[in-house]
XYZ file of C-alpha atoms in Angstrom:
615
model
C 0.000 0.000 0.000
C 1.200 3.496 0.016
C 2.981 5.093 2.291
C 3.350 8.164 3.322
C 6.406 10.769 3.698
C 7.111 14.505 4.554
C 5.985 15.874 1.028
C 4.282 18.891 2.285
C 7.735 20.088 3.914
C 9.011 20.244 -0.242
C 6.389 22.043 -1.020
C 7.394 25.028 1.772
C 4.190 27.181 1.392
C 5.205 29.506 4.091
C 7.847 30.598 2.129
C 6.514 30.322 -1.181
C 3.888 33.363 -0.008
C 7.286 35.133 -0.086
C 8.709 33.869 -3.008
C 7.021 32.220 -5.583
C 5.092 34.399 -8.413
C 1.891 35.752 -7.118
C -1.368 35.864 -9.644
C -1.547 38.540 -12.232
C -2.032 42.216 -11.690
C -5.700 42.038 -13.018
C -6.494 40.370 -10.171
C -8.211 41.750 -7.196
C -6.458 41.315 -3.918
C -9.112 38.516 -1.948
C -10.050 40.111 1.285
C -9.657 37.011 3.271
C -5.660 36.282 2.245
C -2.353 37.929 3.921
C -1.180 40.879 1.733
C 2.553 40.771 2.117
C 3.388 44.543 0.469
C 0.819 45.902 2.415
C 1.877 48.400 5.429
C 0.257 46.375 8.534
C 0.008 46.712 12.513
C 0.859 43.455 14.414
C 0.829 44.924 17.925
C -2.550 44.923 18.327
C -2.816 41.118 17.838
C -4.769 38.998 20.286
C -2.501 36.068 20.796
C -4.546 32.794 22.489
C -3.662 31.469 25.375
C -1.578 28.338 26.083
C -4.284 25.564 26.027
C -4.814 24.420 29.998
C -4.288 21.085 29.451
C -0.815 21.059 27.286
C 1.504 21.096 30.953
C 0.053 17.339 31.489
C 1.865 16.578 27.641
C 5.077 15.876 28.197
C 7.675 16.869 25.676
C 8.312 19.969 24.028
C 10.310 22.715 22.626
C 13.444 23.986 24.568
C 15.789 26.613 23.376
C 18.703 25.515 25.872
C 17.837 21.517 24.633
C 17.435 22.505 20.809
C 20.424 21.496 18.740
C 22.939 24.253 17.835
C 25.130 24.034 14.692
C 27.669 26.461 12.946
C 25.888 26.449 9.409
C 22.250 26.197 9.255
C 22.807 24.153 6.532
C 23.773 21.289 9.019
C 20.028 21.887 10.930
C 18.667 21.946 7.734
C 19.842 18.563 7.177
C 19.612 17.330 10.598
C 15.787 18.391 10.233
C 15.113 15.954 6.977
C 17.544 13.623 8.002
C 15.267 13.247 10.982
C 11.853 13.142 9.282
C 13.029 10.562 7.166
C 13.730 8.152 10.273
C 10.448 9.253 10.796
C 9.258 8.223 7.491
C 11.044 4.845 7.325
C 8.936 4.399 10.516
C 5.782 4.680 8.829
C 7.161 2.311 6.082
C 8.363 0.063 8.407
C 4.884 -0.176 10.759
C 2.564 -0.624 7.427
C 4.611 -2.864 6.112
C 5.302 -5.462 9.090
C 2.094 -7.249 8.749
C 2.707 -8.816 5.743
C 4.469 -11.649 6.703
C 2.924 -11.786 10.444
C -0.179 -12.876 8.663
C 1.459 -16.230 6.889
C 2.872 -17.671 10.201
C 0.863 -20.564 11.522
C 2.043 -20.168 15.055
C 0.510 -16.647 14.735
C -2.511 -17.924 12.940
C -3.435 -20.567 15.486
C -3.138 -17.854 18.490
C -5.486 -15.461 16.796
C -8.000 -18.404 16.184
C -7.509 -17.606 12.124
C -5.879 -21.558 11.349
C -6.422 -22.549 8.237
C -7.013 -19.010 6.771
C -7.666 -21.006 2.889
C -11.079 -21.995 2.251
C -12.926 -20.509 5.651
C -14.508 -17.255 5.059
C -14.466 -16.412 9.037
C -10.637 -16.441 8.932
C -10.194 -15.094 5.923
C -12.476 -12.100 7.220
C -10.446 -11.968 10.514
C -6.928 -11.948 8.742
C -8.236 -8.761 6.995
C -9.960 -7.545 9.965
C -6.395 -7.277 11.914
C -4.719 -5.673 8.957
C -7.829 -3.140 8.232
C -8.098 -2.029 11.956
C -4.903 -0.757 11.577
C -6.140 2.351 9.974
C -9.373 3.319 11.881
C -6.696 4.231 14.845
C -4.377 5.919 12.313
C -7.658 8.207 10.922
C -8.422 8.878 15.434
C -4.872 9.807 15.492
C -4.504 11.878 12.709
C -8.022 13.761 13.632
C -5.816 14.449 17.194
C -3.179 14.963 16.533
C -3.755 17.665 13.545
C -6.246 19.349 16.994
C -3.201 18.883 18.690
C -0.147 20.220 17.276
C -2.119 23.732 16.237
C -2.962 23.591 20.006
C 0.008 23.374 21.837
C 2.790 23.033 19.240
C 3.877 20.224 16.407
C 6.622 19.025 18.961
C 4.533 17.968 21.753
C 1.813 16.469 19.144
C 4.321 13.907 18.296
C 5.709 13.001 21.295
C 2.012 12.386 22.230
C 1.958 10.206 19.160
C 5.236 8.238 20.332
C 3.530 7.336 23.377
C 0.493 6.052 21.407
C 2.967 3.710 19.197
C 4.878 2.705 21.594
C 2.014 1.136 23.304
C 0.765 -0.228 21.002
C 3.864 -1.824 19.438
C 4.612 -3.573 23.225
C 1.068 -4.926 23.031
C 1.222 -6.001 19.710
C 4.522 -7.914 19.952
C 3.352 -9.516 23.666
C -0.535 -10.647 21.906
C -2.141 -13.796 22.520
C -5.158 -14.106 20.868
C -6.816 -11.780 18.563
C -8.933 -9.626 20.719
C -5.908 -8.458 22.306
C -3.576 -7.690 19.242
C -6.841 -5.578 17.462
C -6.826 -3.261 20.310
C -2.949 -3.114 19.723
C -3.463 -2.413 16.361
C -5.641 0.217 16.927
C -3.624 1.913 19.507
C -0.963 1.505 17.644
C -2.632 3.219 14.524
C -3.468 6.361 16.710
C 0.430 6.464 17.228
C 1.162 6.174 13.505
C -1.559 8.343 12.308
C -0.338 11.165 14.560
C 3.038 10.965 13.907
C 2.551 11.280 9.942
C 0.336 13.871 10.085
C 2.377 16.334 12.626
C 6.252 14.993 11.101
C 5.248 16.399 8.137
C 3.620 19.831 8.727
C 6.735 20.416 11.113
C 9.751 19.442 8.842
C 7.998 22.304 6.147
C 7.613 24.640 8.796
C 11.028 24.762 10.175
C 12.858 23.586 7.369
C 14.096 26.292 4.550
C 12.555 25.764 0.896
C 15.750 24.895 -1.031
C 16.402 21.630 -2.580
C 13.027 20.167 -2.536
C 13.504 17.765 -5.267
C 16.167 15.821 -3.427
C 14.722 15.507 -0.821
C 11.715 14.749 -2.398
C 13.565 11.572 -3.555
C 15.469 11.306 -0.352
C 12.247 10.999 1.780
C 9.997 8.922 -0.166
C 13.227 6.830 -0.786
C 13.248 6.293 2.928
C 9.558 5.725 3.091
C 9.442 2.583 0.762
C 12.883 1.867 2.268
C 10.989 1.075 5.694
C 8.362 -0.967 3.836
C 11.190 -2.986 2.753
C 13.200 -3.446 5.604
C 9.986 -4.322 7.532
C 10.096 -7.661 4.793
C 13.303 -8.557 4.527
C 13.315 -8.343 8.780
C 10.537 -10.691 8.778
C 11.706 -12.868 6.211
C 15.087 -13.778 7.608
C 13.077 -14.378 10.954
C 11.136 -16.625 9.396
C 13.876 -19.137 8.848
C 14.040 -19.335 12.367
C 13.097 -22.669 13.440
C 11.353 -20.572 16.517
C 8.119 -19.773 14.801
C 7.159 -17.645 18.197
C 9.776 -15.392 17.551
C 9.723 -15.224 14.016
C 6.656 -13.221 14.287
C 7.011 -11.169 17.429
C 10.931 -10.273 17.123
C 9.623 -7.481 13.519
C 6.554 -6.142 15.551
C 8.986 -5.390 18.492
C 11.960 -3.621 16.422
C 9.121 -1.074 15.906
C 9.989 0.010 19.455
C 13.469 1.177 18.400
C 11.919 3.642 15.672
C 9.745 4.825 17.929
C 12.468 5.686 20.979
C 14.164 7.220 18.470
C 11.351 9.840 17.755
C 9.812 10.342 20.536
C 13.052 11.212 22.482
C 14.631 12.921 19.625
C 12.117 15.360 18.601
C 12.320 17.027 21.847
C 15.858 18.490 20.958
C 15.029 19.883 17.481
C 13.461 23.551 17.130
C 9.926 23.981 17.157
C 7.496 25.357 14.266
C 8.578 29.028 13.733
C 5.069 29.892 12.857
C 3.059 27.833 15.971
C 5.813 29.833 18.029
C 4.659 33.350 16.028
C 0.933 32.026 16.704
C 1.832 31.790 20.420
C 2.926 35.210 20.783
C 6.834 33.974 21.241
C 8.475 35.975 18.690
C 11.744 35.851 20.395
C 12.075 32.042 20.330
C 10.636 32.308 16.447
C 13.397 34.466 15.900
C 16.106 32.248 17.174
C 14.864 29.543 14.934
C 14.837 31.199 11.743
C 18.238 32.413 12.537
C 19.070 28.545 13.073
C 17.614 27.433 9.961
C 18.278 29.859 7.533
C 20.888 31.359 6.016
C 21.337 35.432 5.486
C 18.682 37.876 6.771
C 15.352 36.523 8.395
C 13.514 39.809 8.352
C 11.375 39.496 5.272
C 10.161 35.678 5.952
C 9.602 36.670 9.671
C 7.119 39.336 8.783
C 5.549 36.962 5.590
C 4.921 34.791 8.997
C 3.422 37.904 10.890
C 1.248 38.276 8.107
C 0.435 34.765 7.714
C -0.335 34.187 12.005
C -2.711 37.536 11.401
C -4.992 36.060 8.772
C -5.181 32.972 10.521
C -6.060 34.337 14.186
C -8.401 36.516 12.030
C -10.365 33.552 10.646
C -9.668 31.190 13.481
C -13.846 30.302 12.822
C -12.744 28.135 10.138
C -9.882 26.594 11.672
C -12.060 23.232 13.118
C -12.864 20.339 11.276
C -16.823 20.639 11.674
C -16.287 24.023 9.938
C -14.450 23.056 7.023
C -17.303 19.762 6.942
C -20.309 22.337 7.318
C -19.455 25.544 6.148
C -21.084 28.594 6.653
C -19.468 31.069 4.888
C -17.779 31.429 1.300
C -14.141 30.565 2.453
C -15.397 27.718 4.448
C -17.059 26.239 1.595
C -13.672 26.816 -0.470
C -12.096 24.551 2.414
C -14.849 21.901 2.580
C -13.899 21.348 -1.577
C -9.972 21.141 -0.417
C -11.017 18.493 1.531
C -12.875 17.111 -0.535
C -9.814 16.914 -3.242
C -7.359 15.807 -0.531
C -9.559 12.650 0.815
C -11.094 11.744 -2.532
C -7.229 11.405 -4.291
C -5.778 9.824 -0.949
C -8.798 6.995 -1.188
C -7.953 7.264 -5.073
C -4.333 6.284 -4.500
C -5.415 2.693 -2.831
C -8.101 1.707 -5.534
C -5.415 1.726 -7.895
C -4.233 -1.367 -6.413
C -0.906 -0.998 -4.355
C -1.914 -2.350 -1.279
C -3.061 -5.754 -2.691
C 0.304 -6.052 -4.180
C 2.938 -4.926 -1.137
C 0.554 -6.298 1.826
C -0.390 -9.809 -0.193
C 2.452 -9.959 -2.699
C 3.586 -13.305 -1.428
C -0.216 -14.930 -2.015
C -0.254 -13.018 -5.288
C 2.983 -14.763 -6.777
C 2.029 -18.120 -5.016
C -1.476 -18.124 -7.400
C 1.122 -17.506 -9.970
C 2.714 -20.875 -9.418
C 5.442 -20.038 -7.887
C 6.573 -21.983 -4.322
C 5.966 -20.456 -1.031
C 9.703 -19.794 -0.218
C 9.966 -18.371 -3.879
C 7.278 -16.287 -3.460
C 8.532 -14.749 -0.335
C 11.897 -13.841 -2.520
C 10.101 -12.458 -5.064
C 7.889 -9.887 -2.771
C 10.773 -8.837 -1.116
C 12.472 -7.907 -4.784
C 9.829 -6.097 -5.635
C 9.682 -3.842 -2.902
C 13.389 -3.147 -3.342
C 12.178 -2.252 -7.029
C 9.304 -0.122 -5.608
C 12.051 1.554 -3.705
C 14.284 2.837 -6.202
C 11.685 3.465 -8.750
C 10.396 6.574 -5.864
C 13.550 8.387 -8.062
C 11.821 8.619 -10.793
C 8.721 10.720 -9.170
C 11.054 13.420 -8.707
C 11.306 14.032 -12.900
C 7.765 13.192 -13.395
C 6.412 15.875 -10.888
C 8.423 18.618 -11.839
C 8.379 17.934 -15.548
C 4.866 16.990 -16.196
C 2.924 18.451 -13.337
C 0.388 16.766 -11.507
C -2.611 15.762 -14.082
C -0.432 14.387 -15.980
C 1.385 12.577 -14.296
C -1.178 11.005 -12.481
C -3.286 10.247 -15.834
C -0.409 8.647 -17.593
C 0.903 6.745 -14.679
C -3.256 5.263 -13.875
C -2.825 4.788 -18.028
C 0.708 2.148 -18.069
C -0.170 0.985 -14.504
C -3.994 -0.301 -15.906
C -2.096 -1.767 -18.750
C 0.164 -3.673 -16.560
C -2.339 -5.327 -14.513
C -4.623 -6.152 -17.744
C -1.244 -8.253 -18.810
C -0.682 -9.503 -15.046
C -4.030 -10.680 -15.050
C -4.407 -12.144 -18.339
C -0.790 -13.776 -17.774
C -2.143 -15.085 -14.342
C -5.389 -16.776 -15.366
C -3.845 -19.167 -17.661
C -0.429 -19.836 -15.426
C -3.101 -21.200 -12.679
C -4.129 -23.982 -15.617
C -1.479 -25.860 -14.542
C -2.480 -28.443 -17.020
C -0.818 -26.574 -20.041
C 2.833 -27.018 -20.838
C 3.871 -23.280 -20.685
C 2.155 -22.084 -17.886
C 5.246 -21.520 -16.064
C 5.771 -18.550 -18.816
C 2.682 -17.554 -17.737
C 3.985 -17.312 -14.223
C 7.571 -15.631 -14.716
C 5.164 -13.105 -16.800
C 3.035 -12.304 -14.425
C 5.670 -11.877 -12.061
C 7.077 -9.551 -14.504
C 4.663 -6.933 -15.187
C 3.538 -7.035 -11.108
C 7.202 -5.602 -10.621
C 6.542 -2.796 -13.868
C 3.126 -2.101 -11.765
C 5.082 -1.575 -8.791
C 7.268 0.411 -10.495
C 5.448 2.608 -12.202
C 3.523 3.610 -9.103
C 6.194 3.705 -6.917
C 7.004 6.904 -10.386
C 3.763 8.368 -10.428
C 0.623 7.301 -7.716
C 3.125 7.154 -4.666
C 3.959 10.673 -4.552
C 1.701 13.091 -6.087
C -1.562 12.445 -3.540
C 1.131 13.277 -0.027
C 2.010 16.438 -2.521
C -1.193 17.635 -3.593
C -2.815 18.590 -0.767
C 0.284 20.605 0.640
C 0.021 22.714 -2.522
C -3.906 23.566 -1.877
C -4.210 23.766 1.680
C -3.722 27.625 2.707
C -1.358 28.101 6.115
C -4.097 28.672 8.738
C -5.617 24.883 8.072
C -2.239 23.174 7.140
C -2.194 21.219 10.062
C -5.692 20.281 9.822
C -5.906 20.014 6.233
C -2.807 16.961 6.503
C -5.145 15.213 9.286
C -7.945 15.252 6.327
C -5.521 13.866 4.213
C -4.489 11.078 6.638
C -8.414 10.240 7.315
C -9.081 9.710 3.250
C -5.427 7.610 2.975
C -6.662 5.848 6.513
C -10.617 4.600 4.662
C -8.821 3.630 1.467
C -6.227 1.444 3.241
C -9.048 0.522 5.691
C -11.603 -0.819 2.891
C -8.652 -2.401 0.375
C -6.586 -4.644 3.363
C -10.356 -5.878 4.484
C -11.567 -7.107 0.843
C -8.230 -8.339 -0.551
C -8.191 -11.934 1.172
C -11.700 -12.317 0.195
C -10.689 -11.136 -3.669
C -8.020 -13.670 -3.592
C -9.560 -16.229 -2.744
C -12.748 -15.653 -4.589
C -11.930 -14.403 -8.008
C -8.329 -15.333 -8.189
C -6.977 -13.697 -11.025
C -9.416 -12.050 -11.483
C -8.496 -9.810 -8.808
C -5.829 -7.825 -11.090
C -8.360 -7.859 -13.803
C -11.004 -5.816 -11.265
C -7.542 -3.239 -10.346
C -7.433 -2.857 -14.216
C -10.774 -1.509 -14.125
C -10.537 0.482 -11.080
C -7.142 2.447 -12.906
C -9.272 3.407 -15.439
C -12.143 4.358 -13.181
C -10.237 7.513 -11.302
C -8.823 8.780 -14.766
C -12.103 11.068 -15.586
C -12.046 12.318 -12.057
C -8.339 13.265 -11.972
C -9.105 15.081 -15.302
C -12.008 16.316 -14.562
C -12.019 17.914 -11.017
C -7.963 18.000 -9.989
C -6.612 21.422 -11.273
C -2.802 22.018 -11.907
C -1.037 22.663 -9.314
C 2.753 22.739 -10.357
C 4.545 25.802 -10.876
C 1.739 27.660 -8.638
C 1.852 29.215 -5.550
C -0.667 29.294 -2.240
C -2.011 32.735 -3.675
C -2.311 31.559 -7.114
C -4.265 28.736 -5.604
C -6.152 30.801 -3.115
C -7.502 32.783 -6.702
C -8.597 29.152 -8.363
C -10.985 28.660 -5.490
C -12.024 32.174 -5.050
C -12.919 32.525 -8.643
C -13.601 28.817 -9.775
C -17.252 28.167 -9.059
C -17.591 24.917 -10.560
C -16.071 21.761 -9.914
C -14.856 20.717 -13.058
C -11.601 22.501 -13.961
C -12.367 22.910 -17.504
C -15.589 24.667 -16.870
C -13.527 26.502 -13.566
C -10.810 27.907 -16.295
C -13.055 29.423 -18.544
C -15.200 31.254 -15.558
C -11.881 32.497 -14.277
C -10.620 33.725 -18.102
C -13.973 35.464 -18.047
C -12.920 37.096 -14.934
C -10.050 38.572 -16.177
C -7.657 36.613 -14.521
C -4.681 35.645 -16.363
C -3.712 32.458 -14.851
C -6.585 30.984 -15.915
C -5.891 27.350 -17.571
C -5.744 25.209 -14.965
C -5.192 21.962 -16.846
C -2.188 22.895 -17.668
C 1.376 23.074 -15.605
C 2.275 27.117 -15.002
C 5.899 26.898 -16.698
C 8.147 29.929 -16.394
C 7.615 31.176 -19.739
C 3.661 31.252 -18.978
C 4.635 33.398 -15.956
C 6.842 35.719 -17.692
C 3.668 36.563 -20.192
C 1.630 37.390 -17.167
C 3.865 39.861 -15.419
C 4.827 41.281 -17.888
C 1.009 41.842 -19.395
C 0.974 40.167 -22.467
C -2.290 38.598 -22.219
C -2.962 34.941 -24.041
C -5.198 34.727 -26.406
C -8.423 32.850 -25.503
C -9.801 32.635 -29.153
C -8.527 30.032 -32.048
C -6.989 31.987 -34.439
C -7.953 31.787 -38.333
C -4.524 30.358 -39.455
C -5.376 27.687 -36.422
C -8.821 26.533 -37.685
C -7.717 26.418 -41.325
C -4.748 24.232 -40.490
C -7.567 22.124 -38.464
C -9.610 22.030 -42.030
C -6.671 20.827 -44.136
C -5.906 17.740 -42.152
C -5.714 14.586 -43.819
C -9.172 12.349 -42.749
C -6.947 10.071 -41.786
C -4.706 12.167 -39.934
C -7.207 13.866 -38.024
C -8.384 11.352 -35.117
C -4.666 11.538 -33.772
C -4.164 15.330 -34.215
C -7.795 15.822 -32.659
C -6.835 13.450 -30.008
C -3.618 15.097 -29.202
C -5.338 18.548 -29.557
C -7.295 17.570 -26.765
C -4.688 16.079 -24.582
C -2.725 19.415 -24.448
C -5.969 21.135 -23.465
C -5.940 19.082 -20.545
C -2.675 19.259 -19.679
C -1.622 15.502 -20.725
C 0.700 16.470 -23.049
């Protein structure tokens, strides 16, 4: 399944307020957003009070504990080096159940022995793995309550506490009422932690160099997944079947003292700190973290803590649920976007192949032992594939990438599946071909979303969310990520056993199912800033993007083809106030007219993909 990393800190929107392109000059400033080049007073401010409960949370910022280093290029790195322990954490805990699930001794405590061919342990093997993530979507809900309440730091030492719980009772369980609870506790854990180690590492962190560590992160993320697997598979050639099964559960501990401790001496969020009314310690943490003069970021952040304390109303989750004003409505469709990709992201099939790989290659003919080989290959694949999302976010944008990747990854799967059904006829001479090809193209699936799905659905909502909800909006984003995992690790052991093949054959379908949406309702974000997408919701009024661009264009507005990636050159036009024409030209439609008949259908269809963005 996927997992998640620190995307939103690569995407540093606090900073791209101060330096990425605002929208065009046509465009009227929205009363509701932070206007940096406007003259403001900040002394008048009414600062809210530490919350009365936060002195019974242990943990916290420090300035005497923080680190100290000579460049803050070291913090800098200290920071991400951090969140991605933090990431490889998340990997790791998603991951670990894989293999847990095939040991008998395991099965037989739990009450699940023989999982084949008995629907009630089939349900309860998917039960155990499902439960999982109605504690991470509790957590995240916290947690993103939490860290706006009395800072990111003590959120996620709250989480630590949560996983490390749960990790102790999951490793110690004896039958399967106790290791569900575990599982749930230890989902409220995880689903804090990746909703606050994200918001944090792009709060503190400065906004160079996003693309490696982009790679770096995400890198570490699936890196987790797989050490998780090759942990447990090792451990199970231990003759001591126990142990094989409780020693991966309880290396999760180690993670966990790791970032629960460690957290506590790294600076907190310069902007919770501004929110606080502790400008001094905000100050000392810019001058930490960045390099050369602080002065015009630390007022972007005044600015920024202004709005927010100004429209604090729609700072709840019920708000941005039921809205009852224009920019609460604007929120409820971010949300909207964010849950709807997340739960997007698992229909397209991921978590059927890392969480059940090993029954996936074993319907493939393949031996048990084999098969475990051959999952843990794959995720090592999956891994270094996570270096190619770097080239096809930046280069493509988000659409398209997204489009194209749901495009190869369907066509995979229609192969795997096809390849599959007749490599379980064991009665025909080649079907091992069938077998090594179905293996085969489950790696290129694997690949190809570890290039395209894996990334872009942790990214997006970073790049729509404005500052005053960005913790909040990331706990939305865990919730959607939380019922998608939740609803795909439940049905898969059924789908296995029921349809067989025919369970890649149904993630064919479902690939091509979220292409219209993606088209339809996602608008470009790359190459746009939060005010540039602050000006697509004001002015949008529709869902659909293509009927969103053309109310915009008739706006005035500029920027207004959101299919399509905002590349410099489209920027330069803007500023500089040569305005793009929004009318075919003659010499256009007559070069339309002379086509060929037969060349047509492929210039019409590639006329149409650019309007979207896809090409």
């Amino acid at each position: 399944m996927a997992t998640k990393t620190s995307a939103s800190h690569l995407e540093d929107t606090h900073m791209s307020v101060l330096d990425s392109p605002s929208t065009d000059a046509t465009t009227e400033k929205r009363p509701d957003s932070p206007d940096l080049d406007q003259e403001e007073n900040f002394d008048d401010l009414n600062y809210p009070q530490p919350w009365k409960w936060e002195k019974w949370l242990i943990g916290g910022y420090s300035q005497r504990r923080m680190l100290k280093f000579k460049k803050s290029k070291n913090m800098y790195t200290a920071i991400n080096l951090f969140a991605g322990i933090a990431i490889m954490f998340y990997g790791y805990d998603q991951g670990v159940m894989s293999q847990v699930n095939l040991n008998p001794r395991y099965q037989k405590l739990m009450g699940i022995y023989p999982v084949t061919d008995n629907q009630r342990n089939v349900a309860a093997e998917g039960g155990i793995v499902a439960i999982y993530y109605g504690g991470t979507l509790i957590g995240a809900l916290i947690a993103g309550s939490l860290a706006d309440r009395c800072g990111r730091i003590k959120a996620v030492v709250f989480g630590s506490l949560w996983a490390l719980l749960g990790a102790a009772l999951q490793a110690s369980a004896y039958n399967i009422t106790w290791m569900c609870c575990a599982r749930v506790i230890a989902g409220v854990g995880v689903g804090a932690i990746d909703c606050v180690v994200p918001v944090w590492s792009a709060e503190v962190s400065s906004h160079s160099a996003r693309g490696t560590f982009l790679a770096i992160e995400f890198f570490m993320n699936i890196g987790g997944l797989a050490l998780a697997y090759w942990i447990e598979y090792f451990a199970y050639l231990n003759p001591n079947q126990e142990m094989a099964w409780r020693t991966p559960l309880a290396i999760q501990i180690i993670f966990i003292f790791i970032i629960g401790i460690g957290i506590n001496f790294f600076p907190e969020s310069p902007r919770w700190l501004m929110k606080m009314g502790r400008e001094p310690e905000a100050r000392q943490v810019l001058e930490a973290t960045r390099e050369g003069d602080i002065e015009k970021e630390l007022l972007g952040i005044k600015k920024v803590v202004k709005f927010e304390l100004e429209t604090s109303g729609a700072n709840h989750y019920l708000s941005m649920l039921f809205p009852k004003d224009r920019y609460s409505k604007q929120l409820r469709w971010r949300v909207i976007l964010a849950v709807w990709l997340q739960v997007m992201q698992e229909l397209v099939g991921i978590g059927v192949v890392t969480v059940y790989a090993v029954d996936l290659f074993q319907g493939a003919g393949f031996s048990e032992n084999f098969s475990r080989l051959l999952a843990g290959f794959n995720n090592i694949s999956y891994m270094f594939s996570v270096v190619f999302a770097v080239i096809t976010l930046d280069r493509y944008g988000r659409r398209s990438t997204m489009v194209w990747g749901a495009v190869a990854m369907a066509a995979a799967l229609l192969i795997a599946g096809i390849c599959d059904m007749y490599a379980e006829q064991t009665d025909l001479p080649n079907h091992r071909a069938y077998g090594a090809a179905t293996a085969a193209f489950t790696f290129i699936y694997t690949a190809l979303f570890g290039a395209t799905w894996l990334t872009t659905p942790w990214l997006y909502p970073t790049e729509i969310f404005p500052l005053n909800v960005r913790a909040k909006g990331g706990a939305w984003s865990v919730v959607g990520w939380s019922i998608g995992n939740g609803v795909v690790t439940m049905i898969t052991p059924f789908l296995f056993q029921a349809i067989g093949y025919g369970t890649l054959l149904l993630l064919f379908g479902l690939n091509i199912f979220v292409i219209p949406f993606v088209i339809l309702f996602y608008p470009e974000t790359a190459g746009r800033s939060l005010e540039q997408m602050d000006t697509f919701f004001e002015h949008a009024g529709h869902a659909n993007v293509f009927k969103a661009s053309r109310n915009i264009r008739a706006q005035g507005v500029e920027d207004w083809r959101w299919t399509k990636k905002m590349k410099d050159s489209d920027m330069a036009d803007i500023e500089s106030g040569r305005r793009k024409s929004t009318v075919r030209t003659p010499q256009e439609e007559q070069r339309d007219a002379l086509q060929n008949w037969k060349k047509r259908p492929l210039y019409t269809f590639r006329r149409k993909a650019s309007n979207a963005g896809l090409m």
